[in-house]
Amino acid sequence: MPWPELGQQLDRRAQQQLLRERDNWQSKTATTVTADGQELTVFCGNDYLGLAQHPEVIQATRDACALWGVGSTASHLVNGHSEQHDRLERELAEFTGRDRALLFSTGYMANLGVISALCNSEDALFQDRLNHASLLDAAKLSGARSRRYQHCNADHLNKLLVKSNARRKLVVTDGVFSMDGDLAPLPDLLNVAENHGAVLMVDDAHGFGVLGTAGAGTAEKFGLDQQQLPILMGTLGKSFGTFGAFVAGSEELINALIQFARPYVYTTALPPAVVAGSRAALRIVQREPHRRAHLCRLIDEFRHQCREHSIETLPSDTAIHPVLLGDSALALKVSEELRCRGFLVKAIRPPTVPSGSARLRITLSAALNVQDVQRFVAALSESMTASYR
Ligand SMILES: *Cc1c(COP(=O)(O)O)cnc(C)c1O
């Protein structure tokens, strides 16, 4: 043990019912995981459109792998950037209606890269209180003064902006909040930001691919163009079912990121085969709007079933539907009961969510069907009853 305190910290976490544990799944399908002979239907992943196991995505990845090998072998600025990367960047720029896009190896790194490249200690960052951890870490890395406004509260943002005399101001929000499923009020935030000469950035990890008529995400849903929303970040590991992330915006923004975003410069580029898989996923997102329509149908069915069983979920129109339980031990218990009934939903506990707001984060995927949702909500109802006994 490097420090004696580590053991105590671990013990404390366990006592507080906050210890995180991993499962070693032995196999996976688009809707299930299996271990030790038990098969669980998954209601907690981020594969919202069911693309992670799509034959076309797998084939494209396989073909590119045969052609390009596995690793990209270096960073983008050495010899890691291929024609595959270039094509996906162009396709993502076109899809999001931006001048250009830049691939990052993960969404976490994209957020670190953008914010640390654009802000330093002379600048001010304004973040929603429930923003993703990577955005909060990005603020630390940049050294910018960071303020957090109340969740989705444009008035509170306005109050903080009024008080700021920073040289440059960046307002950052999740498009869809990852643990709550609600949408940021982008038009209100934009309005306030514009009044104070602040720039808006959206992390659309959970909106990209799912929201908007074409699936281009929260920006499309609210009709925000590049001038209104100059910094758009999206990820490929969620609704696209692959891996990686991108930032889309002006020519100048992308050129600056290539020079100054350290998590872009100093890391190995995404494997070309993964990029080819993402290109296939994009083609499917564009070609098959019925996947989004089916997901909407499942969301409606889920809410209907919850009403029938008197289960309260947080208000959400997206694929993410939290059941707030408050107590971490209770959240673990309900999760365990669901597992006994053949369903996987993990208990989300602090510090991922604010203390006292442990929850089940239930997600839907277009790979599921209406009967799956009906069986799931019946099991959820039983599990909650069993846990409150
Ligand atoms: C998942 C997520 C990220 C990180 O993306 P990765 O590609 O998994 O690193 C960033 N922001 C939000 C809101 C997310 O949900």
mmCIF file of C-alpha atoms and ligand atoms in Angstrom:
data_model
loop_
_atom_site.group_PDB
_atom_site.id
_atom_site.type_symbol
_atom_site.label_atom_id
_atom_site.label_comp_id
_atom_site.label_asym_id
_atom_site.label_seq_id
_atom_site.Cartn_x
_atom_site.Cartn_y
_atom_site.Cartn_z
ATOM 1 C CA MET A 1 0.000 0.000 0.000
ATOM 2 C CA PRO A 2 1.702 3.266 -1.084
ATOM 3 C CA TRP A 3 -0.014 5.335 1.642
ATOM 4 C CA PRO A 4 -1.588 3.848 4.766
ATOM 5 C CA GLU A 5 -4.543 6.251 4.358
ATOM 6 C CA LEU A 6 -5.590 4.554 1.123
ATOM 7 C CA GLY A 7 -6.800 1.474 2.965
ATOM 8 C CA GLN A 8 -8.824 3.626 5.357
ATOM 9 C CA GLN A 9 -10.327 5.569 2.457
ATOM 10 C CA LEU A 10 -11.390 2.321 0.824
ATOM 11 C CA ASP A 11 -12.893 1.056 4.084
ATOM 12 C CA ARG A 12 -14.834 4.282 4.536
ATOM 13 C CA ARG A 13 -16.189 4.052 1.000
ATOM 14 C CA ALA A 14 -17.356 0.512 1.627
ATOM 15 C CA GLN A 15 -19.010 1.466 4.936
ATOM 16 C CA GLN A 16 -20.901 4.272 3.191
ATOM 17 C CA GLN A 17 -22.209 1.797 0.584
ATOM 18 C CA LEU A 18 -20.279 3.743 -2.029
ATOM 19 C CA LEU A 19 -17.811 1.127 -3.186
ATOM 20 C CA ARG A 20 -17.902 0.618 -6.943
ATOM 21 C CA GLU A 21 -17.545 -2.873 -8.295
ATOM 22 C CA ARG A 22 -16.981 -4.222 -11.770
ATOM 23 C CA ASP A 23 -18.553 -7.273 -13.341
ATOM 24 C CA ASN A 24 -16.644 -9.523 -15.706
ATOM 25 C CA TRP A 25 -19.151 -10.256 -18.430
ATOM 26 C CA GLN A 26 -18.408 -13.376 -20.392
ATOM 27 C CA SER A 27 -20.525 -12.446 -23.387
ATOM 28 C CA LYS A 28 -22.678 -9.660 -24.714
ATOM 29 C CA THR A 29 -25.455 -9.193 -27.258
ATOM 30 C CA ALA A 30 -27.118 -5.946 -28.338
ATOM 31 C CA THR A 31 -29.456 -6.214 -25.330
ATOM 32 C CA THR A 32 -27.901 -8.652 -22.859
ATOM 33 C CA VAL A 33 -24.818 -9.533 -20.841
ATOM 34 C CA THR A 34 -23.986 -12.972 -19.473
ATOM 35 C CA ALA A 35 -21.834 -14.147 -16.588
ATOM 36 C CA ASP A 36 -21.747 -17.416 -14.680
ATOM 37 C CA GLY A 37 -24.668 -18.771 -16.649
ATOM 38 C CA GLN A 38 -26.987 -15.878 -15.846
ATOM 39 C CA GLU A 39 -28.221 -13.706 -18.686
ATOM 40 C CA LEU A 40 -29.315 -10.152 -17.858
ATOM 41 C CA THR A 41 -31.204 -7.753 -20.106
ATOM 42 C CA VAL A 42 -29.386 -4.419 -19.987
ATOM 43 C CA PHE A 43 -31.269 -1.240 -19.076
ATOM 44 C CA CYS A 44 -28.247 0.913 -18.216
ATOM 45 C CA GLY A 45 -25.970 1.163 -21.270
ATOM 46 C CA ASN A 46 -25.489 4.106 -23.596
ATOM 47 C CA ASP A 47 -25.921 2.211 -26.873
ATOM 48 C CA TYR A 48 -29.148 4.145 -27.470
ATOM 49 C CA LEU A 49 -29.566 3.177 -31.128
ATOM 50 C CA GLY A 50 -28.331 -0.403 -30.818
ATOM 51 C CA LEU A 51 -25.349 0.163 -33.118
ATOM 52 C CA ALA A 52 -22.557 -1.406 -31.038
ATOM 53 C CA GLN A 53 -23.356 -4.833 -32.464
ATOM 54 C CA HIS A 54 -24.683 -3.751 -35.858
ATOM 55 C CA PRO A 55 -23.299 -6.109 -38.580
ATOM 56 C CA GLU A 56 -22.423 -3.192 -40.873
ATOM 57 C CA VAL A 57 -20.439 -1.442 -38.139
ATOM 58 C CA ILE A 58 -18.644 -4.675 -37.271
ATOM 59 C CA GLN A 59 -17.875 -5.402 -40.932
ATOM 60 C CA ALA A 60 -16.515 -1.903 -41.584
ATOM 61 C CA THR A 61 -14.298 -2.186 -38.504
ATOM 62 C CA ARG A 62 -13.085 -5.618 -39.557
ATOM 63 C CA ASP A 63 -12.349 -4.579 -43.156
ATOM 64 C CA ALA A 64 -10.420 -1.495 -42.069
ATOM 65 C CA CYS A 65 -8.492 -3.536 -39.536
ATOM 66 C CA ALA A 66 -7.355 -5.952 -42.248
ATOM 67 C CA LEU A 67 -6.214 -3.000 -44.342
ATOM 68 C CA TRP A 68 -4.717 -0.689 -41.714
ATOM 69 C CA GLY A 69 -3.683 -2.965 -38.851
ATOM 70 C CA VAL A 70 -4.832 -2.449 -35.279
ATOM 71 C CA GLY A 71 -3.079 0.523 -33.731
ATOM 72 C CA SER A 72 -2.706 3.962 -35.319
ATOM 73 C CA THR A 73 0.940 3.714 -34.132
ATOM 74 C CA ALA A 74 1.366 7.400 -33.173
ATOM 75 C CA SER A 75 -0.327 10.708 -32.449
ATOM 76 C CA HIS A 76 -2.197 12.638 -35.165
ATOM 77 C CA LEU A 77 0.727 14.993 -35.723
ATOM 78 C CA VAL A 78 3.280 12.236 -36.190
ATOM 79 C CA ASN A 79 1.989 9.388 -38.365
ATOM 80 C CA GLY A 80 -1.303 8.437 -36.667
ATOM 81 C CA HIS A 81 -3.694 10.509 -38.799
ATOM 82 C CA SER A 82 -5.106 8.567 -41.748
ATOM 83 C CA GLU A 83 -7.492 9.137 -44.603
ATOM 84 C CA GLN A 84 -10.116 7.360 -42.443
ATOM 85 C CA HIS A 85 -9.745 10.036 -39.745
ATOM 86 C CA ASP A 86 -9.895 12.799 -42.337
ATOM 87 C CA ARG A 87 -13.055 11.420 -43.909
ATOM 88 C CA LEU A 88 -14.866 10.969 -40.608
ATOM 89 C CA GLU A 89 -13.953 14.532 -39.611
ATOM 90 C CA ARG A 90 -15.415 15.865 -42.857
ATOM 91 C CA GLU A 91 -18.532 13.751 -42.484
ATOM 92 C CA LEU A 92 -19.076 14.858 -38.880
ATOM 93 C CA ALA A 93 -18.599 18.517 -39.853
ATOM 94 C CA GLU A 94 -21.209 18.176 -42.559
ATOM 95 C CA PHE A 95 -23.595 16.239 -40.314
ATOM 96 C CA THR A 96 -23.432 18.867 -37.555
ATOM 97 C CA GLY A 97 -23.517 21.823 -39.969
ATOM 98 C CA ARG A 98 -20.120 23.077 -38.854
ATOM 99 C CA ASP A 99 -17.075 24.155 -40.900
ATOM 100 C CA ARG A 100 -14.848 21.501 -39.433
ATOM 101 C CA ALA A 101 -14.587 18.743 -36.855
ATOM 102 C CA LEU A 102 -11.626 17.309 -34.973
ATOM 103 C CA LEU A 103 -11.448 13.760 -33.620
ATOM 104 C CA PHE A 104 -10.318 13.119 -30.059
ATOM 105 C CA SER A 105 -9.530 9.721 -28.569
ATOM 106 C CA THR A 106 -12.233 10.073 -25.878
ATOM 107 C CA GLY A 107 -14.884 12.564 -24.826
ATOM 108 C CA TYR A 108 -13.074 13.059 -21.543
ATOM 109 C CA MET A 109 -9.993 14.169 -23.455
ATOM 110 C CA ALA A 110 -11.985 16.342 -25.852
ATOM 111 C CA ASN A 111 -13.353 18.325 -22.908
ATOM 112 C CA LEU A 112 -9.940 18.629 -21.283
ATOM 113 C CA GLY A 113 -8.442 19.632 -24.624
ATOM 114 C CA VAL A 114 -10.929 22.305 -25.621
ATOM 115 C CA ILE A 115 -11.209 24.025 -22.279
ATOM 116 C CA SER A 116 -7.499 23.981 -21.480
ATOM 117 C CA ALA A 117 -6.669 25.236 -24.986
ATOM 118 C CA LEU A 118 -9.164 28.098 -24.856
ATOM 119 C CA CYS A 119 -9.014 29.249 -21.240
ATOM 120 C CA ASN A 120 -6.363 30.161 -18.724
ATOM 121 C CA SER A 121 -6.245 31.822 -15.323
ATOM 122 C CA GLU A 122 -7.377 35.164 -16.764
ATOM 123 C CA ASP A 123 -10.636 33.675 -18.040
ATOM 124 C CA ALA A 124 -13.882 32.649 -16.387
ATOM 125 C CA LEU A 125 -15.850 29.463 -16.873
ATOM 126 C CA PHE A 126 -19.519 29.118 -16.053
ATOM 127 C CA GLN A 127 -20.769 25.582 -15.679
ATOM 128 C CA ASP A 128 -24.052 23.920 -14.850
ATOM 129 C CA ARG A 129 -23.840 22.388 -11.382
ATOM 130 C CA LEU A 130 -24.608 18.948 -12.830
ATOM 131 C CA ASN A 131 -22.099 19.032 -15.674
ATOM 132 C CA HIS A 132 -20.126 15.878 -16.417
ATOM 133 C CA ALA A 133 -16.998 15.206 -14.343
ATOM 134 C CA SER A 134 -14.744 15.661 -17.384
ATOM 135 C CA LEU A 135 -15.903 19.285 -17.725
ATOM 136 C CA LEU A 136 -15.200 19.975 -14.075
ATOM 137 C CA ASP A 137 -11.750 18.399 -14.416
ATOM 138 C CA ALA A 138 -11.143 20.443 -17.566
ATOM 139 C CA ALA A 139 -11.763 23.604 -15.567
ATOM 140 C CA LYS A 140 -9.111 22.547 -13.056
ATOM 141 C CA LEU A 141 -6.611 21.736 -15.793
ATOM 142 C CA SER A 142 -7.124 25.091 -17.503
ATOM 143 C CA GLY A 143 -6.627 27.104 -14.326
ATOM 144 C CA ALA A 144 -9.585 29.319 -15.288
ATOM 145 C CA ARG A 145 -11.818 30.661 -12.555
ATOM 146 C CA SER A 146 -14.790 28.328 -12.529
ATOM 147 C CA ARG A 147 -18.280 29.135 -11.257
ATOM 148 C CA ARG A 148 -21.183 26.730 -11.180
ATOM 149 C CA TYR A 149 -24.745 27.910 -11.776
ATOM 150 C CA GLN A 150 -27.829 26.138 -10.484
ATOM 151 C CA HIS A 151 -28.976 23.282 -12.669
ATOM 152 C CA CYS A 152 -30.527 24.546 -15.935
ATOM 153 C CA ASN A 153 -31.019 27.964 -14.344
ATOM 154 C CA ALA A 154 -30.356 30.747 -16.877
ATOM 155 C CA ASP A 155 -31.305 33.425 -14.298
ATOM 156 C CA HIS A 156 -28.652 32.199 -11.940
ATOM 157 C CA LEU A 157 -26.142 32.102 -14.807
ATOM 158 C CA ASN A 158 -27.078 35.693 -15.521
ATOM 159 C CA LYS A 159 -26.388 36.684 -11.897
ATOM 160 C CA LEU A 160 -22.945 35.085 -12.017
ATOM 161 C CA LEU A 161 -22.123 36.700 -15.365
ATOM 162 C CA VAL A 162 -23.163 40.152 -14.109
ATOM 163 C CA LYS A 163 -20.587 39.839 -11.323
ATOM 164 C CA SER A 164 -17.745 38.707 -13.580
ATOM 165 C CA ASN A 165 -15.145 41.089 -14.920
ATOM 166 C CA ALA A 166 -13.090 38.355 -16.562
ATOM 167 C CA ARG A 167 -11.450 39.052 -19.890
ATOM 168 C CA ARG A 168 -13.157 36.112 -21.618
ATOM 169 C CA LYS A 169 -16.171 34.087 -20.496
ATOM 170 C CA LEU A 170 -17.098 30.568 -21.515
ATOM 171 C CA VAL A 171 -20.458 29.031 -20.615
ATOM 172 C CA VAL A 172 -20.367 25.220 -20.676
ATOM 173 C CA THR A 173 -23.227 22.761 -20.340
ATOM 174 C CA ASP A 174 -24.131 19.154 -21.009
ATOM 175 C CA GLY A 175 -26.750 19.065 -23.814
ATOM 176 C CA VAL A 176 -28.522 16.122 -22.165
ATOM 177 C CA PHE A 177 -27.546 15.619 -18.520
ATOM 178 C CA SER A 178 -25.942 12.225 -18.198
ATOM 179 C CA MET A 179 -27.360 11.184 -14.810
ATOM 180 C CA ASP A 180 -30.696 13.042 -15.059
ATOM 181 C CA GLY A 181 -31.733 12.790 -18.700
ATOM 182 C CA ASP A 182 -33.093 16.340 -18.901
ATOM 183 C CA LEU A 183 -32.131 18.868 -21.571
ATOM 184 C CA ALA A 184 -30.190 22.069 -21.040
ATOM 185 C CA PRO A 185 -32.339 25.124 -21.898
ATOM 186 C CA LEU A 186 -29.952 26.114 -24.687
ATOM 187 C CA PRO A 187 -31.935 29.071 -26.119
ATOM 188 C CA ASP A 188 -32.174 30.687 -22.644
ATOM 189 C CA LEU A 189 -28.521 30.035 -21.870
ATOM 190 C CA LEU A 190 -27.508 31.426 -25.263
ATOM 191 C CA ASN A 191 -29.567 34.533 -24.708
ATOM 192 C CA VAL A 192 -27.932 35.217 -21.343
ATOM 193 C CA ALA A 193 -24.458 34.386 -22.665
ATOM 194 C CA GLU A 194 -24.866 36.743 -25.627
ATOM 195 C CA ASN A 195 -25.947 39.590 -23.332
ATOM 196 C CA HIS A 196 -22.645 39.294 -21.524
ATOM 197 C CA GLY A 197 -20.375 38.630 -24.481
ATOM 198 C CA ALA A 198 -19.841 35.053 -23.296
ATOM 199 C CA VAL A 199 -19.313 32.074 -25.610
ATOM 200 C CA LEU A 200 -21.369 28.859 -25.359
ATOM 201 C CA MET A 201 -20.020 25.292 -25.431
ATOM 202 C CA VAL A 202 -22.178 22.154 -25.347
ATOM 203 C CA ASP A 203 -21.088 18.620 -24.435
ATOM 204 C CA ASP A 204 -23.626 16.575 -26.362
ATOM 205 C CA ALA A 205 -22.458 13.076 -25.365
ATOM 206 C CA HIS A 206 -26.048 11.915 -24.777
ATOM 207 C CA GLY A 207 -27.870 13.997 -27.407
ATOM 208 C CA PHE A 208 -25.682 13.345 -30.434
ATOM 209 C CA GLY A 209 -27.180 10.663 -32.684
ATOM 210 C CA VAL A 210 -30.444 10.634 -30.756
ATOM 211 C CA LEU A 211 -31.991 14.117 -30.730
ATOM 212 C CA GLY A 212 -32.979 16.322 -33.659
ATOM 213 C CA THR A 213 -34.787 15.239 -36.810
ATOM 214 C CA ALA A 214 -31.554 14.044 -38.429
ATOM 215 C CA GLY A 215 -30.001 12.849 -35.172
ATOM 216 C CA ALA A 216 -27.386 15.618 -35.072
ATOM 217 C CA GLY A 217 -28.219 16.215 -31.423
ATOM 218 C CA THR A 218 -29.223 18.984 -29.054
ATOM 219 C CA ALA A 219 -27.874 21.750 -31.312
ATOM 220 C CA GLU A 220 -30.075 20.526 -34.150
ATOM 221 C CA LYS A 221 -33.072 20.131 -31.845
ATOM 222 C CA PHE A 222 -32.812 23.780 -30.760
ATOM 223 C CA GLY A 223 -31.666 24.975 -34.196
ATOM 224 C CA LEU A 224 -28.399 26.499 -32.981
ATOM 225 C CA ASP A 225 -25.924 27.177 -35.759
ATOM 226 C CA GLN A 226 -22.168 27.510 -35.511
ATOM 227 C CA GLN A 227 -22.325 31.222 -34.796
ATOM 228 C CA GLN A 228 -24.707 30.724 -31.860
ATOM 229 C CA LEU A 229 -23.017 27.593 -30.590
ATOM 230 C CA PRO A 230 -19.368 27.886 -31.651
ATOM 231 C CA ILE A 231 -18.093 24.873 -29.659
ATOM 232 C CA LEU A 232 -19.954 21.593 -30.052
ATOM 233 C CA MET A 233 -18.548 18.409 -28.548
ATOM 234 C CA GLY A 234 -19.997 14.977 -29.240
ATOM 235 C CA THR A 235 -18.960 11.424 -28.442
ATOM 236 C CA LEU A 236 -18.965 8.249 -30.506
ATOM 237 C CA GLY A 237 -18.983 5.696 -27.668
ATOM 238 C CA LYS A 238 -22.653 6.206 -26.838
ATOM 239 C CA SER A 239 -25.356 6.367 -29.514
ATOM 240 C CA PHE A 240 -22.797 5.604 -32.234
ATOM 241 C CA GLY A 241 -21.863 2.366 -30.483
ATOM 242 C CA THR A 242 -18.139 2.766 -31.260
ATOM 243 C CA PHE A 243 -15.469 4.821 -29.493
ATOM 244 C CA GLY A 244 -13.972 8.297 -29.602
ATOM 245 C CA ALA A 245 -15.209 11.861 -29.683
ATOM 246 C CA PHE A 246 -15.071 15.058 -31.701
ATOM 247 C CA VAL A 247 -15.291 18.811 -31.430
ATOM 248 C CA ALA A 248 -17.006 20.716 -34.231
ATOM 249 C CA GLY A 249 -16.772 24.422 -35.021
ATOM 250 C CA SER A 250 -15.032 27.021 -37.145
ATOM 251 C CA GLU A 251 -11.845 26.573 -39.142
ATOM 252 C CA GLU A 252 -10.062 28.793 -36.647
ATOM 253 C CA LEU A 253 -11.273 26.836 -33.605
ATOM 254 C CA ILE A 254 -10.090 23.537 -35.074
ATOM 255 C CA ASN A 255 -6.737 24.955 -36.147
ATOM 256 C CA ALA A 256 -6.223 26.303 -32.632
ATOM 257 C CA LEU A 257 -7.103 22.955 -31.065
ATOM 258 C CA ILE A 258 -4.631 21.107 -33.313
ATOM 259 C CA GLN A 259 -1.911 23.439 -32.035
ATOM 260 C CA PHE A 260 -2.875 24.000 -28.402
ATOM 261 C CA ALA A 261 -5.057 21.149 -27.120
ATOM 262 C CA ARG A 262 -2.540 19.003 -25.277
ATOM 263 C CA PRO A 263 -4.875 15.971 -24.912
ATOM 264 C CA TYR A 264 -5.088 16.072 -28.717
ATOM 265 C CA VAL A 265 -1.388 16.514 -29.409
ATOM 266 C CA TYR A 266 0.133 14.174 -26.855
ATOM 267 C CA THR A 267 -1.832 10.985 -27.313
ATOM 268 C CA THR A 268 -2.097 8.147 -29.795
ATOM 269 C CA ALA A 269 -4.715 8.677 -32.495
ATOM 270 C CA LEU A 270 -7.831 6.469 -32.557
ATOM 271 C CA PRO A 271 -7.273 3.171 -34.394
ATOM 272 C CA PRO A 272 -8.285 3.625 -38.069
ATOM 273 C CA ALA A 273 -10.583 0.589 -37.823
ATOM 274 C CA VAL A 274 -12.532 2.180 -34.972
ATOM 275 C CA VAL A 275 -12.841 5.298 -37.111
ATOM 276 C CA ALA A 276 -14.134 3.221 -40.016
ATOM 277 C CA GLY A 277 -16.683 1.695 -37.631
ATOM 278 C CA SER A 278 -17.831 5.178 -36.641
ATOM 279 C CA ARG A 279 -18.214 6.122 -40.305
ATOM 280 C CA ALA A 280 -20.472 3.100 -40.775
ATOM 281 C CA ALA A 281 -22.452 4.089 -37.659
ATOM 282 C CA LEU A 282 -22.912 7.602 -39.062
ATOM 283 C CA ARG A 283 -24.258 6.180 -42.318
ATOM 284 C CA ILE A 284 -26.795 4.129 -40.355
ATOM 285 C CA VAL A 285 -27.803 7.091 -38.172
ATOM 286 C CA GLN A 286 -28.492 9.066 -41.349
ATOM 287 C CA ARG A 287 -30.144 6.254 -43.296
ATOM 288 C CA GLU A 288 -32.327 4.740 -40.582
ATOM 289 C CA PRO A 289 -34.382 7.369 -38.758
ATOM 290 C CA HIS A 290 -36.696 4.529 -37.717
ATOM 291 C CA ARG A 291 -34.168 3.658 -34.994
ATOM 292 C CA ARG A 292 -34.806 7.022 -33.348
ATOM 293 C CA ALA A 293 -38.546 6.601 -33.890
ATOM 294 C CA HIS A 294 -38.456 3.172 -32.244
ATOM 295 C CA LEU A 295 -36.489 4.573 -29.310
ATOM 296 C CA CYS A 296 -39.172 7.275 -28.878
ATOM 297 C CA ARG A 297 -41.840 4.577 -28.927
ATOM 298 C CA LEU A 298 -39.972 2.692 -26.158
ATOM 299 C CA ILE A 299 -39.620 5.891 -24.116
ATOM 300 C CA ASP A 300 -43.402 6.430 -24.356
ATOM 301 C CA GLU A 301 -44.054 2.826 -23.378
ATOM 302 C CA PHE A 302 -41.637 3.073 -20.445
ATOM 303 C CA ARG A 303 -43.345 6.184 -19.099
ATOM 304 C CA HIS A 304 -46.764 4.644 -19.589
ATOM 305 C CA GLN A 305 -45.751 1.478 -17.721
ATOM 306 C CA CYS A 306 -44.225 3.519 -14.900
ATOM 307 C CA ARG A 307 -47.502 5.418 -14.484
ATOM 308 C CA GLU A 308 -49.414 2.119 -14.442
ATOM 309 C CA HIS A 309 -47.124 0.804 -11.692
ATOM 310 C CA SER A 310 -47.012 4.141 -9.812
ATOM 311 C CA ILE A 311 -43.240 4.406 -10.234
ATOM 312 C CA GLU A 312 -41.905 7.934 -10.139
ATOM 313 C CA THR A 313 -39.063 8.836 -12.487
ATOM 314 C CA LEU A 314 -37.352 12.195 -12.933
ATOM 315 C CA PRO A 315 -38.927 14.212 -15.782
ATOM 316 C CA SER A 316 -37.142 13.326 -19.018
ATOM 317 C CA ASP A 317 -37.938 13.091 -22.735
ATOM 318 C CA THR A 318 -34.683 11.360 -23.553
ATOM 319 C CA ALA A 319 -33.484 7.753 -23.303
ATOM 320 C CA ILE A 320 -32.254 8.374 -19.721
ATOM 321 C CA HIS A 321 -34.801 7.902 -16.918
ATOM 322 C CA PRO A 322 -33.561 8.036 -13.345
ATOM 323 C CA VAL A 323 -35.514 6.615 -10.418
ATOM 324 C CA LEU A 324 -34.410 8.712 -7.487
ATOM 325 C CA LEU A 325 -33.960 6.625 -4.319
ATOM 326 C CA GLY A 326 -31.791 8.922 -2.198
ATOM 327 C CA ASP A 327 -30.172 6.324 -0.008
ATOM 328 C CA SER A 328 -27.190 4.478 -1.495
ATOM 329 C CA ALA A 329 -27.913 1.175 0.302
ATOM 330 C CA LEU A 330 -31.489 1.263 -1.006
ATOM 331 C CA ALA A 331 -30.287 1.928 -4.566
ATOM 332 C CA LEU A 332 -27.928 -1.045 -4.299
ATOM 333 C CA LYS A 333 -30.733 -3.222 -2.946
ATOM 334 C CA VAL A 334 -33.142 -2.407 -5.786
ATOM 335 C CA SER A 335 -30.362 -2.990 -8.308
ATOM 336 C CA GLU A 336 -29.671 -6.389 -6.712
ATOM 337 C CA GLU A 337 -33.365 -7.332 -6.754
ATOM 338 C CA LEU A 338 -33.528 -6.423 -10.453
ATOM 339 C CA ARG A 339 -30.516 -8.615 -11.104
ATOM 340 C CA CYS A 340 -32.296 -11.553 -9.445
ATOM 341 C CA ARG A 341 -35.138 -10.937 -11.898
ATOM 342 C CA GLY A 342 -32.856 -10.932 -14.946
ATOM 343 C CA PHE A 343 -32.223 -7.205 -15.503
ATOM 344 C CA LEU A 344 -29.097 -5.080 -15.216
ATOM 345 C CA VAL A 345 -29.340 -1.510 -13.908
ATOM 346 C CA LYS A 346 -26.468 -0.191 -11.826
ATOM 347 C CA ALA A 347 -26.979 1.942 -8.727
ATOM 348 C CA ILE A 348 -25.522 5.408 -9.344
ATOM 349 C CA ARG A 349 -24.234 6.892 -6.098
ATOM 350 C CA PRO A 350 -22.215 9.878 -4.877
ATOM 351 C CA PRO A 351 -19.812 11.338 -5.859
ATOM 352 C CA THR A 352 -21.151 10.668 -9.381
ATOM 353 C CA VAL A 353 -24.413 12.315 -8.256
ATOM 354 C CA PRO A 354 -24.916 14.822 -5.398
ATOM 355 C CA SER A 355 -24.993 13.279 -1.915
ATOM 356 C CA GLY A 356 -28.402 11.980 -0.891
ATOM 357 C CA SER A 357 -29.469 11.506 -4.505
ATOM 358 C CA ALA A 358 -28.484 7.910 -5.217
ATOM 359 C CA ARG A 359 -30.539 6.537 -8.050
ATOM 360 C CA LEU A 360 -31.105 3.905 -10.649
ATOM 361 C CA ARG A 361 -30.164 5.373 -13.995
ATOM 362 C CA ILE A 362 -32.409 3.507 -16.393
ATOM 363 C CA THR A 363 -31.669 3.828 -20.090
ATOM 364 C CA LEU A 364 -33.493 2.568 -23.145
ATOM 365 C CA SER A 365 -32.021 1.288 -26.379
ATOM 366 C CA ALA A 366 -33.547 0.858 -29.811
ATOM 367 C CA ALA A 367 -32.255 -2.724 -29.683
ATOM 368 C CA LEU A 368 -34.965 -3.517 -27.082
ATOM 369 C CA ASN A 369 -38.614 -4.179 -27.884
ATOM 370 C CA VAL A 370 -41.888 -3.156 -26.287
ATOM 371 C CA GLN A 371 -42.221 -6.471 -24.422
ATOM 372 C CA ASP A 372 -38.722 -6.033 -22.930
ATOM 373 C CA VAL A 373 -39.822 -2.678 -21.544
ATOM 374 C CA GLN A 374 -43.073 -4.094 -20.157
ATOM 375 C CA ARG A 375 -41.291 -6.995 -18.466
ATOM 376 C CA PHE A 376 -38.665 -4.642 -17.134
ATOM 377 C CA VAL A 377 -41.058 -2.197 -15.494
ATOM 378 C CA ALA A 378 -42.986 -5.074 -13.894
ATOM 379 C CA ALA A 379 -39.691 -6.367 -12.452
ATOM 380 C CA LEU A 380 -38.732 -2.857 -11.331
ATOM 381 C CA SER A 381 -42.006 -2.519 -9.483
ATOM 382 C CA GLU A 382 -41.504 -5.865 -7.713
ATOM 383 C CA SER A 383 -37.887 -5.004 -6.925
ATOM 384 C CA MET A 384 -38.846 -1.708 -5.336
ATOM 385 C CA THR A 385 -41.562 -3.347 -3.251
ATOM 386 C CA ALA A 386 -39.135 -6.062 -2.132
ATOM 387 C CA SER A 387 -36.501 -3.466 -1.202
ATOM 388 C CA TYR A 388 -38.781 -1.218 0.840
ATOM 389 C CA ARG A 389 -40.059 -4.166 2.896
HETATM 390 C C1 LIG B 1 -19.525 9.842 -21.369
HETATM 391 C C2 LIG B 1 -19.409 11.318 -21.281
HETATM 392 C C3 LIG B 1 -18.209 11.965 -21.574
HETATM 393 C C4 LIG B 1 -16.931 11.212 -21.823
HETATM 394 O O1 LIG B 1 -16.929 10.604 -23.067
HETATM 395 P P1 LIG B 1 -15.955 9.340 -23.299
HETATM 396 O O2 LIG B 1 -15.828 9.249 -24.768
HETATM 397 O O3 LIG B 1 -16.640 8.185 -22.664
HETATM 398 O O4 LIG B 1 -14.663 9.680 -22.616
HETATM 399 C C5 LIG B 1 -18.188 13.340 -21.567
HETATM 400 N N1 LIG B 1 -19.292 14.044 -21.265
HETATM 401 C C6 LIG B 1 -20.458 13.462 -20.959
HETATM 402 C C7 LIG B 1 -21.654 14.298 -20.651
HETATM 403 C C8 LIG B 1 -20.551 12.067 -20.949
HETATM 404 O O5 LIG B 1 -21.688 11.477 -20.611
#
